[in-house]
């Protein structure tokens, strides 16, 4: 720090920092010093013979505090070489705002000195892209990066645009030195926007979902919106981010590639695709223009994934034995089956009579007529979403004689209900004991209802408006 006159008198020393302090002496002769940091604990409390003997204090003589510093600046700022970037923006959404990359409507212009934020507006700049001029909608300076002006454009740039930035208005630095439109030449921004990649899956064996399900192969198509370095890197991962295989991407002309996944010895399950491409600008200002599409983790929201399934479904009957002569026959598959290739019983096609569960793991056939007591054979075959066919499977349903059911009755009136429909619901086939003289039922739909009655006549038969009994 100069110890005599301020640098203003030195001409060539005009752009320096000057420190200063004040000392006051009271009537008793006590000296006091100013202290710019307000911390008296690190001030020197004894007179030092040399700075090195002051024990790390602010300075000498005794009691002296930290100096105040004034920067004397008479230099007009200029644009820093190679320091204008597309895509750079000041991310105020972060807990600690910081410089960020890859915003297509933002350009950072760096100067070699702090800029007065109040002197800057969008109209002070002209941005030229492909011979078309536009005026930024905003020009901002942030306290965390005071030597940079961040321009906002109304129209997004392409990922490989290299706009020319020209100052067309007057801008001042924090000391008041003015940059005039005529004082600086235009500067071409560097590309700091990552390439845009599009990844599409197709060609799987599934008829309904060829881009997400396959039993063997999957085609991965990659397109870039600008030239990239070499071919994109393509890798497929198993569940848990474990690498399955790296696949070469074959250029199809221009900025399009195809990578073909083949099952080989890979395990079945969910596969996650990750593609990485870097543009020809490479690393700019310490950041690489590299884009990653997809994710190694199939549970990540950015994951691009498909299912590899090469196992054929199996099928069994939910119930193989029943007393019901008109049963529900339920075929249970080991996984969802999207189509039935065949379904027969005793050689008769029943495929059109099958109804599927919501998840398509169960298909139900309802007999519409009594089936004979004994063994009945069904043959069924289904195909899953990946195109794997189950074997044409023969299943056997056994219908047995229904065990007789007797309901004990007490003398007098009995309130009863039947646990199921009788084989023969006729009143005289159900209420067979001669001791049953009257049967009454409530039926609000009956013509003679709601109470319908049957009484036993001289011939031993129950007769009246109640003719049947149901479960």
CSV table of C-alpha atoms in Angstrom, one decimal:
chain,number,residue,atom,x,y,z
A,1,UNK,CA,0.0,0.0,0.0
A,2,UNK,CA,1.4,3.4,-0.9
A,3,UNK,CA,2.6,5.2,2.3
A,4,UNK,CA,2.6,8.7,1.0
A,5,UNK,CA,0.4,10.4,-1.6
A,6,UNK,CA,-2.6,8.5,-3.1
A,7,UNK,CA,-1.9,6.8,-6.5
A,8,UNK,CA,-4.0,9.5,-8.3
A,9,UNK,CA,-0.9,11.6,-8.4
A,10,UNK,CA,1.2,8.9,-9.9
A,11,UNK,CA,-0.4,8.7,-13.3
A,12,UNK,CA,0.5,5.2,-14.3
A,13,UNK,CA,-0.6,4.0,-10.8
A,14,UNK,CA,-4.1,5.2,-11.2
A,15,UNK,CA,-5.7,1.7,-11.0
A,16,UNK,CA,-4.7,0.6,-7.5
A,17,UNK,CA,-6.3,-0.3,-4.2
A,18,UNK,CA,-5.6,2.2,-1.4
A,19,UNK,CA,-6.0,1.4,2.3
A,20,UNK,CA,-6.6,4.0,5.0
A,21,UNK,CA,-7.2,4.4,8.7
A,22,UNK,CA,-8.1,7.2,11.1
A,23,UNK,CA,-6.5,7.8,14.5
A,24,UNK,CA,-8.0,10.0,17.2
A,25,UNK,CA,-6.3,11.3,20.4
A,26,UNK,CA,-8.4,12.3,23.4
A,27,UNK,CA,-7.6,15.1,25.9
A,28,UNK,CA,-5.8,12.6,28.1
A,29,UNK,CA,-3.5,11.6,25.2
A,30,UNK,CA,-5.1,8.2,24.5
A,31,UNK,CA,-4.9,7.1,20.9
A,32,UNK,CA,-7.7,5.3,19.1
A,33,UNK,CA,-7.8,3.7,15.6
A,34,UNK,CA,-10.6,2.8,13.2
A,35,UNK,CA,-11.2,-0.9,12.5
A,36,UNK,CA,-13.0,-1.9,9.2
A,37,UNK,CA,-13.8,-5.5,10.3
A,38,UNK,CA,-15.3,-4.4,13.7
A,39,UNK,CA,-13.3,-7.2,15.5
A,40,UNK,CA,-11.1,-5.8,18.2
A,41,UNK,CA,-9.9,-9.2,19.3
A,42,UNK,CA,-7.3,-9.4,16.5
A,43,UNK,CA,-6.1,-5.8,16.9
A,44,UNK,CA,-2.5,-5.2,18.0
A,45,UNK,CA,-2.5,-4.1,21.7
A,46,UNK,CA,1.2,-3.3,22.1
A,47,UNK,CA,3.6,-1.3,20.1
A,48,UNK,CA,5.4,-3.5,17.6
A,49,UNK,CA,9.0,-2.9,16.5
A,50,UNK,CA,8.2,-4.8,13.3
A,51,UNK,CA,5.2,-6.2,11.7
A,52,UNK,CA,6.5,-9.7,12.2
A,53,UNK,CA,6.4,-9.2,16.0
A,54,UNK,CA,2.8,-8.2,16.1
A,55,UNK,CA,1.6,-11.8,16.7
A,56,UNK,CA,-0.7,-11.9,13.6
A,57,UNK,CA,-2.6,-8.7,14.6
A,58,UNK,CA,-4.0,-6.2,12.1
A,59,UNK,CA,-0.9,-4.0,12.2
A,60,UNK,CA,1.0,-1.4,14.1
A,61,UNK,CA,1.2,0.7,16.1
A,62,UNK,CA,-0.6,-0.5,19.3
A,63,UNK,CA,-4.4,-0.8,19.0
A,64,UNK,CA,-4.5,-0.3,15.3
A,65,UNK,CA,-7.4,-2.1,13.5
A,66,UNK,CA,-8.0,-3.4,10.0
A,67,UNK,CA,-7.7,-0.8,7.2
A,68,UNK,CA,-10.4,0.4,5.0
A,69,UNK,CA,-9.7,-0.2,1.3
A,70,UNK,CA,-10.6,2.1,-1.6
A,71,UNK,CA,-10.2,0.9,-5.2
A,72,UNK,CA,-9.3,3.7,-7.6
A,73,UNK,CA,-10.5,2.5,-11.0
A,74,UNK,CA,-10.2,4.6,-14.1
A,75,UNK,CA,-10.1,1.7,-16.6
A,76,UNK,CA,-12.9,1.1,-19.0
A,77,UNK,CA,-13.8,-2.6,-18.8
A,78,UNK,CA,-13.6,-4.8,-21.8
A,79,UNK,CA,-15.0,-8.2,-22.8
A,80,UNK,CA,-12.9,-11.1,-21.6
A,81,UNK,CA,-11.5,-13.2,-24.5
A,82,UNK,CA,-13.4,-16.5,-25.1
A,83,UNK,CA,-15.8,-15.7,-22.3
A,84,UNK,CA,-19.2,-15.4,-23.9
A,85,UNK,CA,-21.2,-18.6,-23.8
A,86,UNK,CA,-24.5,-19.9,-25.0
A,87,UNK,CA,-26.6,-21.7,-22.5
A,88,UNK,CA,-25.0,-20.2,-19.4
A,89,UNK,CA,-27.5,-18.7,-16.8
A,90,UNK,CA,-27.5,-17.8,-13.2
A,91,UNK,CA,-29.6,-20.4,-11.4
A,92,UNK,CA,-31.4,-18.5,-8.6
A,93,UNK,CA,-33.6,-21.5,-7.8
A,94,UNK,CA,-30.6,-23.2,-6.0
A,95,UNK,CA,-30.2,-22.7,-2.2
A,96,UNK,CA,-26.9,-21.0,-3.1
A,97,UNK,CA,-27.4,-19.4,-6.5
A,98,UNK,CA,-24.7,-20.5,-9.0
A,99,UNK,CA,-23.7,-20.6,-12.6
A,100,UNK,CA,-25.6,-23.3,-14.6
A,101,UNK,CA,-25.5,-24.6,-18.1
A,102,UNK,CA,-27.8,-25.7,-21.0
A,103,UNK,CA,-30.5,-23.0,-21.1
A,104,UNK,CA,-31.3,-22.4,-24.7
A,105,UNK,CA,-32.6,-18.8,-24.2
A,106,UNK,CA,-29.6,-17.5,-22.2
A,107,UNK,CA,-26.2,-16.1,-23.0
A,108,UNK,CA,-23.5,-15.1,-20.5
A,109,UNK,CA,-21.2,-12.2,-21.5
A,110,UNK,CA,-18.2,-11.8,-19.2
A,111,UNK,CA,-16.2,-8.6,-18.6
A,112,UNK,CA,-12.9,-8.0,-16.9
A,113,UNK,CA,-14.5,-5.9,-14.2
A,114,UNK,CA,-17.6,-5.7,-12.1
A,115,UNK,CA,-20.6,-4.2,-13.9
A,116,UNK,CA,-23.1,-1.7,-12.5
A,117,UNK,CA,-26.4,-3.7,-12.7
A,118,UNK,CA,-28.5,-0.5,-12.9
A,119,UNK,CA,-26.7,0.6,-16.1
A,120,UNK,CA,-27.6,-2.6,-18.0
A,121,UNK,CA,-30.7,-3.4,-20.1
A,122,UNK,CA,-31.6,-5.7,-22.9
A,123,UNK,CA,-31.5,-2.9,-25.5
A,124,UNK,CA,-27.8,-2.4,-24.8
A,125,UNK,CA,-27.0,-5.6,-26.7
A,126,UNK,CA,-27.6,-7.0,-30.1
A,127,UNK,CA,-27.5,-10.8,-30.7
A,128,UNK,CA,-27.1,-12.0,-34.2
A,129,UNK,CA,-27.9,-15.7,-35.1
A,130,UNK,CA,-27.6,-16.8,-38.8
A,131,UNK,CA,-27.7,-13.2,-39.9
A,132,UNK,CA,-30.8,-12.4,-38.0
A,133,UNK,CA,-30.6,-9.8,-35.3
A,134,UNK,CA,-32.6,-9.8,-32.1
A,135,UNK,CA,-32.7,-7.7,-28.9
A,136,UNK,CA,-32.5,-9.6,-25.6
A,137,UNK,CA,-35.7,-9.3,-23.5
A,138,UNK,CA,-33.5,-8.9,-20.4
A,139,UNK,CA,-30.0,-8.3,-19.3
A,140,UNK,CA,-29.1,-9.0,-15.7
A,141,UNK,CA,-26.2,-8.8,-13.4
A,142,UNK,CA,-26.1,-10.9,-10.2
A,143,UNK,CA,-24.2,-10.2,-7.0
A,144,UNK,CA,-22.7,-13.7,-7.1
A,145,UNK,CA,-21.2,-13.0,-10.6
A,146,UNK,CA,-20.8,-9.2,-10.8
A,147,UNK,CA,-18.6,-9.2,-13.8
A,148,UNK,CA,-21.1,-11.1,-16.0
A,149,UNK,CA,-24.2,-10.0,-17.8
A,150,UNK,CA,-26.8,-12.7,-18.5
A,151,UNK,CA,-28.9,-12.1,-21.6
A,152,UNK,CA,-32.3,-13.6,-22.1
A,153,UNK,CA,-33.6,-14.3,-25.6
A,154,UNK,CA,-37.2,-14.5,-26.7
A,155,UNK,CA,-36.4,-17.4,-29.1
A,156,UNK,CA,-34.5,-20.5,-28.0
A,157,UNK,CA,-31.2,-21.1,-29.8
A,158,UNK,CA,-30.4,-24.3,-31.5
A,159,UNK,CA,-27.9,-26.5,-29.6
A,160,UNK,CA,-25.1,-25.7,-32.1
A,161,UNK,CA,-25.8,-22.0,-32.6
A,162,UNK,CA,-22.8,-19.6,-32.3
A,163,UNK,CA,-24.4,-16.2,-31.9
A,164,UNK,CA,-22.5,-12.9,-32.3
A,165,UNK,CA,-23.0,-10.5,-29.4
A,166,UNK,CA,-22.6,-6.7,-30.0
A,167,UNK,CA,-22.8,-3.9,-27.4
A,168,UNK,CA,-25.0,-1.2,-28.9
A,169,UNK,CA,-25.6,0.9,-25.7
A,170,UNK,CA,-23.7,2.5,-22.9
A,171,UNK,CA,-22.7,0.3,-19.9
A,172,UNK,CA,-20.8,1.3,-16.8
A,173,UNK,CA,-18.7,-0.6,-14.4
A,174,UNK,CA,-19.1,-0.4,-10.6
A,175,UNK,CA,-16.7,2.6,-10.5
A,176,UNK,CA,-18.7,4.5,-13.2
A,177,UNK,CA,-16.3,3.9,-16.1
A,178,UNK,CA,-18.5,3.8,-19.3
A,179,UNK,CA,-18.3,1.2,-22.0
A,180,UNK,CA,-19.6,2.8,-25.2
A,181,UNK,CA,-21.0,1.0,-28.2
A,182,UNK,CA,-18.0,2.0,-30.3
A,183,UNK,CA,-15.4,0.9,-27.8
A,184,UNK,CA,-15.8,-2.9,-28.1
A,185,UNK,CA,-16.0,-5.2,-31.1
A,186,UNK,CA,-18.6,-7.9,-31.5
A,187,UNK,CA,-17.7,-11.3,-29.9
A,188,UNK,CA,-18.9,-14.7,-31.0
A,189,UNK,CA,-20.2,-16.9,-28.2
A,190,UNK,CA,-18.9,-20.4,-27.6
A,191,UNK,CA,-21.3,-23.3,-27.7
A,192,UNK,CA,-22.1,-24.4,-24.2
A,193,UNK,CA,-25.5,-26.1,-24.9
A,194,UNK,CA,-25.6,-29.8,-24.8
A,195,UNK,CA,-26.8,-31.8,-27.9
A,196,UNK,CA,-30.4,-32.8,-28.0
A,197,UNK,CA,-30.8,-36.6,-28.2
A,198,UNK,CA,-33.9,-38.6,-29.0
A,199,UNK,CA,-34.0,-42.3,-28.1
A,200,UNK,CA,-36.8,-44.5,-29.5
A,201,UNK,CA,-37.3,-48.3,-28.8
A,202,UNK,CA,-39.0,-50.5,-31.4
A,203,UNK,CA,-39.0,-53.9,-33.0
A,204,UNK,CA,-39.9,-55.9,-30.0
A,205,UNK,CA,-41.8,-59.2,-30.4
A,206,UNK,CA,-44.9,-57.9,-28.7
A,207,UNK,CA,-47.8,-57.2,-31.1
A,208,UNK,CA,-49.3,-54.6,-28.9
A,209,UNK,CA,-46.2,-53.1,-27.2
A,210,UNK,CA,-43.2,-53.6,-29.6
A,211,UNK,CA,-41.4,-50.7,-27.9
A,212,UNK,CA,-41.6,-52.0,-24.4
A,213,UNK,CA,-41.8,-55.8,-24.5
A,214,UNK,CA,-39.8,-58.5,-26.4
A,215,UNK,CA,-38.8,-62.1,-26.1
A,216,UNK,CA,-35.5,-61.7,-28.1
A,217,UNK,CA,-34.5,-58.4,-29.7
A,218,UNK,CA,-35.1,-54.6,-29.4
A,219,UNK,CA,-34.1,-51.8,-31.8
A,220,UNK,CA,-32.7,-48.7,-30.2
A,221,UNK,CA,-32.8,-45.6,-32.5
A,222,UNK,CA,-30.8,-42.5,-31.6
A,223,UNK,CA,-31.1,-39.1,-33.3
A,224,UNK,CA,-29.2,-35.9,-32.5
A,225,UNK,CA,-30.1,-32.4,-33.3
A,226,UNK,CA,-26.4,-31.5,-34.0
A,227,UNK,CA,-23.2,-33.3,-35.0
A,228,UNK,CA,-21.6,-35.2,-32.1
A,229,UNK,CA,-18.1,-36.6,-31.6
A,230,UNK,CA,-18.0,-40.2,-32.9
A,231,UNK,CA,-21.0,-42.5,-32.2
A,232,UNK,CA,-23.2,-42.3,-29.1
A,233,UNK,CA,-22.4,-44.8,-26.3
A,234,UNK,CA,-25.2,-47.2,-25.7
A,235,UNK,CA,-25.4,-49.5,-22.7
A,236,UNK,CA,-28.2,-51.7,-21.4
A,237,UNK,CA,-28.6,-52.4,-17.7
A,238,UNK,CA,-30.4,-55.1,-15.6
A,239,UNK,CA,-32.4,-54.3,-12.5
A,240,UNK,CA,-30.2,-52.8,-9.8
A,241,UNK,CA,-28.1,-50.8,-12.4
A,242,UNK,CA,-26.0,-53.9,-13.2
A,243,UNK,CA,-24.6,-53.7,-16.7
A,244,UNK,CA,-26.1,-56.2,-19.1
A,245,UNK,CA,-24.3,-55.3,-22.3
A,246,UNK,CA,-22.7,-52.5,-24.3
A,247,UNK,CA,-24.1,-52.2,-27.8
A,248,UNK,CA,-22.4,-50.5,-30.8
A,249,UNK,CA,-24.5,-47.7,-32.4
A,250,UNK,CA,-24.3,-47.9,-36.2
A,251,UNK,CA,-24.6,-44.6,-38.1
A,252,UNK,CA,-27.5,-44.5,-40.6
A,253,UNK,CA,-26.3,-41.3,-42.3
A,254,UNK,CA,-26.4,-37.8,-40.8
A,255,UNK,CA,-27.1,-37.7,-37.1
A,256,UNK,CA,-29.0,-40.9,-36.8
A,257,UNK,CA,-27.8,-44.3,-35.3
A,258,UNK,CA,-29.3,-47.7,-34.7
A,259,UNK,CA,-28.2,-50.1,-31.9
A,260,UNK,CA,-29.7,-53.6,-31.9
A,261,UNK,CA,-30.2,-55.4,-28.6
A,262,UNK,CA,-30.2,-59.2,-28.9
A,263,UNK,CA,-31.1,-61.5,-26.0
A,264,UNK,CA,-28.1,-63.8,-26.2
A,265,UNK,CA,-27.4,-65.2,-22.7
A,266,UNK,CA,-29.0,-62.3,-20.9
A,267,UNK,CA,-31.4,-62.9,-18.0
A,268,UNK,CA,-35.0,-62.0,-18.4
A,269,UNK,CA,-36.4,-59.0,-16.6
A,270,UNK,CA,-36.6,-55.2,-16.9
A,271,UNK,CA,-33.9,-53.6,-19.0
A,272,UNK,CA,-32.9,-50.0,-18.8
A,273,UNK,CA,-31.2,-48.2,-21.7
A,274,UNK,CA,-28.6,-45.4,-21.3
A,275,UNK,CA,-27.3,-43.3,-24.3
A,276,UNK,CA,-24.5,-40.7,-24.0
A,277,UNK,CA,-23.5,-38.3,-26.8
A,278,UNK,CA,-21.0,-35.3,-26.7
A,279,UNK,CA,-21.1,-32.5,-29.3
A,280,UNK,CA,-18.0,-31.4,-31.2
A,281,UNK,CA,-17.5,-28.3,-29.0
A,282,UNK,CA,-16.4,-30.8,-26.3
A,283,UNK,CA,-15.5,-29.2,-22.9
A,284,UNK,CA,-16.3,-25.4,-22.7
A,285,UNK,CA,-15.4,-23.4,-19.6
A,286,UNK,CA,-14.8,-26.6,-17.6
A,287,UNK,CA,-18.1,-28.2,-18.5
A,288,UNK,CA,-18.6,-30.9,-21.2
A,289,UNK,CA,-21.4,-30.6,-23.7
A,290,UNK,CA,-22.5,-34.2,-23.1
A,291,UNK,CA,-26.1,-35.4,-23.0
A,292,UNK,CA,-27.3,-38.5,-21.2
A,293,UNK,CA,-30.7,-40.0,-22.2
A,294,UNK,CA,-32.1,-42.8,-20.0
A,295,UNK,CA,-30.7,-44.0,-16.8
A,296,UNK,CA,-28.9,-47.1,-15.5
A,297,UNK,CA,-31.6,-47.4,-12.7
A,298,UNK,CA,-34.9,-48.6,-14.1
A,299,UNK,CA,-36.7,-47.0,-11.2
A,300,UNK,CA,-35.4,-43.6,-12.1
A,301,UNK,CA,-38.0,-41.3,-13.7
A,302,UNK,CA,-35.7,-40.7,-16.6
A,303,UNK,CA,-35.3,-44.4,-17.4
A,304,UNK,CA,-35.9,-45.7,-20.9
A,305,UNK,CA,-36.8,-49.3,-20.4
A,306,UNK,CA,-38.2,-52.5,-21.8
A,307,UNK,CA,-39.1,-56.0,-20.6
A,308,UNK,CA,-37.2,-59.1,-21.8
A,309,UNK,CA,-39.5,-62.1,-21.4
A,310,UNK,CA,-38.7,-65.4,-23.1
A,311,UNK,CA,-40.6,-67.8,-20.7
A,312,UNK,CA,-43.8,-69.3,-22.0
A,313,UNK,CA,-46.7,-69.2,-19.6
A,314,UNK,CA,-48.1,-72.3,-17.9
A,315,UNK,CA,-51.8,-72.9,-17.0
A,316,UNK,CA,-53.8,-74.9,-14.5
A,317,UNK,CA,-57.4,-75.2,-13.3
A,318,UNK,CA,-58.3,-73.2,-10.3
A,319,UNK,CA,-60.6,-76.0,-9.2
A,320,UNK,CA,-60.2,-79.5,-10.5
A,321,UNK,CA,-63.1,-81.2,-8.7
A,322,UNK,CA,-66.7,-79.9,-8.2
A,323,UNK,CA,-70.2,-81.0,-7.4
A,324,UNK,CA,-71.7,-78.2,-9.6
A,325,UNK,CA,-73.2,-79.6,-12.8
A,326,UNK,CA,-72.9,-76.1,-14.4
A,327,UNK,CA,-69.6,-75.0,-13.0
A,328,UNK,CA,-67.4,-72.0,-13.6
A,329,UNK,CA,-64.2,-73.5,-15.0
A,330,UNK,CA,-61.3,-71.1,-14.3
A,331,UNK,CA,-58.0,-71.4,-16.2
A,332,UNK,CA,-55.2,-69.8,-14.2
A,333,UNK,CA,-52.1,-68.7,-16.2
A,334,UNK,CA,-48.7,-68.0,-14.6
A,335,UNK,CA,-48.6,-64.6,-16.2
A,336,UNK,CA,-50.8,-62.3,-18.2
A,337,UNK,CA,-52.0,-63.9,-21.4
A,338,UNK,CA,-53.1,-61.5,-24.2
A,339,UNK,CA,-54.7,-64.0,-26.5
A,340,UNK,CA,-56.0,-67.6,-26.5
A,341,UNK,CA,-54.9,-69.8,-29.4
A,342,UNK,CA,-57.2,-72.7,-28.5
A,343,UNK,CA,-59.7,-73.7,-25.9
A,344,UNK,CA,-61.8,-76.8,-26.3
A,345,UNK,CA,-63.8,-79.3,-24.2
A,346,UNK,CA,-64.5,-82.7,-25.6
A,347,UNK,CA,-63.3,-81.3,-29.0
A,348,UNK,CA,-65.8,-78.4,-28.9
A,349,UNK,CA,-64.4,-74.9,-29.3
A,350,UNK,CA,-65.2,-72.7,-26.3
A,351,UNK,CA,-62.7,-69.9,-26.9
A,352,UNK,CA,-65.4,-67.4,-27.7
A,353,UNK,CA,-67.1,-68.2,-24.4
A,354,UNK,CA,-64.1,-67.4,-22.2
A,355,UNK,CA,-64.1,-64.2,-20.2
A,356,UNK,CA,-60.7,-62.7,-19.0
A,357,UNK,CA,-59.9,-61.2,-15.6
A,358,UNK,CA,-58.7,-57.6,-15.5
A,359,UNK,CA,-55.1,-58.6,-15.3
A,360,UNK,CA,-55.6,-61.4,-18.0
A,361,UNK,CA,-54.1,-64.1,-15.8
A,362,UNK,CA,-57.5,-65.9,-15.5
A,363,UNK,CA,-59.9,-67.0,-18.2
A,364,UNK,CA,-63.3,-68.4,-17.1
A,365,UNK,CA,-65.8,-70.7,-18.9
A,366,UNK,CA,-69.3,-71.0,-17.6
A,367,UNK,CA,-71.2,-74.1,-18.6
A,368,UNK,CA,-74.7,-73.3,-19.8
A,369,UNK,CA,-76.1,-76.8,-19.5
A,370,UNK,CA,-75.7,-79.6,-17.0
A,371,UNK,CA,-72.4,-81.5,-17.4
A,372,UNK,CA,-72.5,-85.2,-16.8
A,373,UNK,CA,-71.0,-86.6,-13.6
A,374,UNK,CA,-67.6,-87.8,-14.4
A,375,UNK,CA,-64.4,-86.6,-16.0
A,376,UNK,CA,-64.2,-83.8,-18.6
A,377,UNK,CA,-61.2,-82.8,-20.6
A,378,UNK,CA,-60.2,-79.3,-21.6
A,379,UNK,CA,-57.4,-78.2,-23.9
A,380,UNK,CA,-56.1,-74.6,-23.7
A,381,UNK,CA,-53.2,-72.6,-25.1
A,382,UNK,CA,-52.4,-68.9,-24.6
A,383,UNK,CA,-49.8,-66.3,-25.6
A,384,UNK,CA,-48.2,-63.7,-23.4
A,385,UNK,CA,-47.5,-60.1,-24.4
A,386,UNK,CA,-44.0,-60.9,-25.5
A,387,UNK,CA,-45.3,-63.6,-28.0
A,388,UNK,CA,-44.4,-66.7,-25.9
A,389,UNK,CA,-47.0,-69.4,-26.4
A,390,UNK,CA,-47.9,-71.8,-23.7
A,391,UNK,CA,-48.0,-75.5,-24.5
A,392,UNK,CA,-51.4,-76.8,-25.7
A,393,UNK,CA,-52.2,-78.0,-22.2
A,394,UNK,CA,-54.7,-80.8,-21.4
A,395,UNK,CA,-56.6,-80.3,-18.1
A,396,UNK,CA,-59.1,-82.5,-16.4
A,397,UNK,CA,-62.2,-81.4,-14.5
A,398,UNK,CA,-64.0,-84.0,-12.4
A,399,UNK,CA,-67.7,-83.6,-11.6
A,400,UNK,CA,-68.9,-85.7,-8.7
A,401,UNK,CA,-72.4,-86.6,-7.4
A,402,UNK,CA,-73.7,-84.0,-5.0
A,403,UNK,CA,-73.9,-85.3,-1.5
A,404,UNK,CA,-77.4,-85.5,-0.2
A,405,UNK,CA,-78.4,-82.7,2.2
A,406,UNK,CA,-80.9,-83.1,5.0
A,407,UNK,CA,-82.2,-80.3,7.1
A,408,UNK,CA,-83.5,-81.3,10.6
A,409,UNK,CA,-87.0,-79.9,11.4
A,410,UNK,CA,-88.7,-79.4,14.7
A,411,UNK,CA,-92.4,-79.8,15.4
A,412,UNK,CA,-94.3,-76.6,14.6
A,413,UNK,CA,-93.0,-73.8,12.4
A,414,UNK,CA,-89.4,-73.8,11.2
A,415,UNK,CA,-87.6,-70.8,9.5
A,416,UNK,CA,-85.2,-72.4,7.0
A,417,UNK,CA,-83.0,-71.6,4.0
A,418,UNK,CA,-81.2,-73.8,1.5
A,419,UNK,CA,-77.4,-73.6,1.2
A,420,UNK,CA,-77.6,-74.0,-2.6
A,421,UNK,CA,-80.0,-74.6,-5.4
A,422,UNK,CA,-81.4,-78.1,-5.3
A,423,UNK,CA,-80.8,-80.4,-8.3
A,424,UNK,CA,-84.6,-80.6,-8.7
A,425,UNK,CA,-86.2,-77.4,-7.2
A,426,UNK,CA,-89.8,-78.7,-7.5
A,427,UNK,CA,-91.6,-78.3,-4.2
A,428,UNK,CA,-92.4,-82.0,-3.9
A,429,UNK,CA,-88.8,-83.0,-4.7
A,430,UNK,CA,-87.4,-80.9,-1.9
A,431,UNK,CA,-90.0,-81.0,0.9
A,432,UNK,CA,-90.4,-84.8,0.7
A,433,UNK,CA,-91.3,-85.8,4.3
A,434,UNK,CA,-95.0,-86.5,4.8
A,435,UNK,CA,-94.9,-84.6,8.0
A,436,UNK,CA,-94.4,-81.3,6.2
A,437,UNK,CA,-98.0,-80.0,5.9
A,438,UNK,CA,-97.5,-76.4,4.9
A,439,UNK,CA,-94.6,-74.4,3.3
A,440,UNK,CA,-94.8,-70.6,3.1
A,441,UNK,CA,-92.3,-68.3,1.3
A,442,UNK,CA,-92.1,-64.6,0.8
A,443,UNK,CA,-91.8,-63.5,-2.8
A,444,UNK,CA,-92.7,-59.9,-3.6
A,445,UNK,CA,-92.6,-60.6,-7.3
A,446,UNK,CA,-95.0,-63.5,-7.3
A,447,UNK,CA,-98.4,-63.0,-9.0
A,448,UNK,CA,-100.2,-64.2,-5.9
A,449,UNK,CA,-97.6,-62.8,-3.5
A,450,UNK,CA,-96.0,-61.6,-1.6
A,451,UNK,CA,-96.7,-64.7,0.5
A,452,UNK,CA,-96.9,-67.9,-1.5
A,453,UNK,CA,-98.1,-71.1,0.1
A,454,UNK,CA,-98.1,-74.9,-0.6
A,455,UNK,CA,-100.2,-77.3,1.5
A,456,UNK,CA,-100.2,-81.1,1.4
A,457,UNK,CA,-103.4,-82.5,-0.1
A,458,UNK,CA,-105.2,-85.9,0.4
A,459,UNK,CA,-103.0,-87.4,-2.3
A,460,UNK,CA,-99.9,-86.6,-0.3
A,461,UNK,CA,-98.7,-83.9,-2.7
A,462,UNK,CA,-97.9,-80.2,-1.8
A,463,UNK,CA,-100.0,-77.9,-4.0
A,464,UNK,CA,-100.6,-74.2,-4.1
A,465,UNK,CA,-99.0,-70.9,-5.3
A,466,UNK,CA,-95.5,-72.1,-4.1
A,467,UNK,CA,-94.3,-74.6,-6.6
A,468,UNK,CA,-90.5,-74.5,-6.3
A,469,UNK,CA,-87.8,-74.0,-3.6
A,470,UNK,CA,-84.4,-72.3,-4.4
A,471,UNK,CA,-81.2,-71.8,-2.5
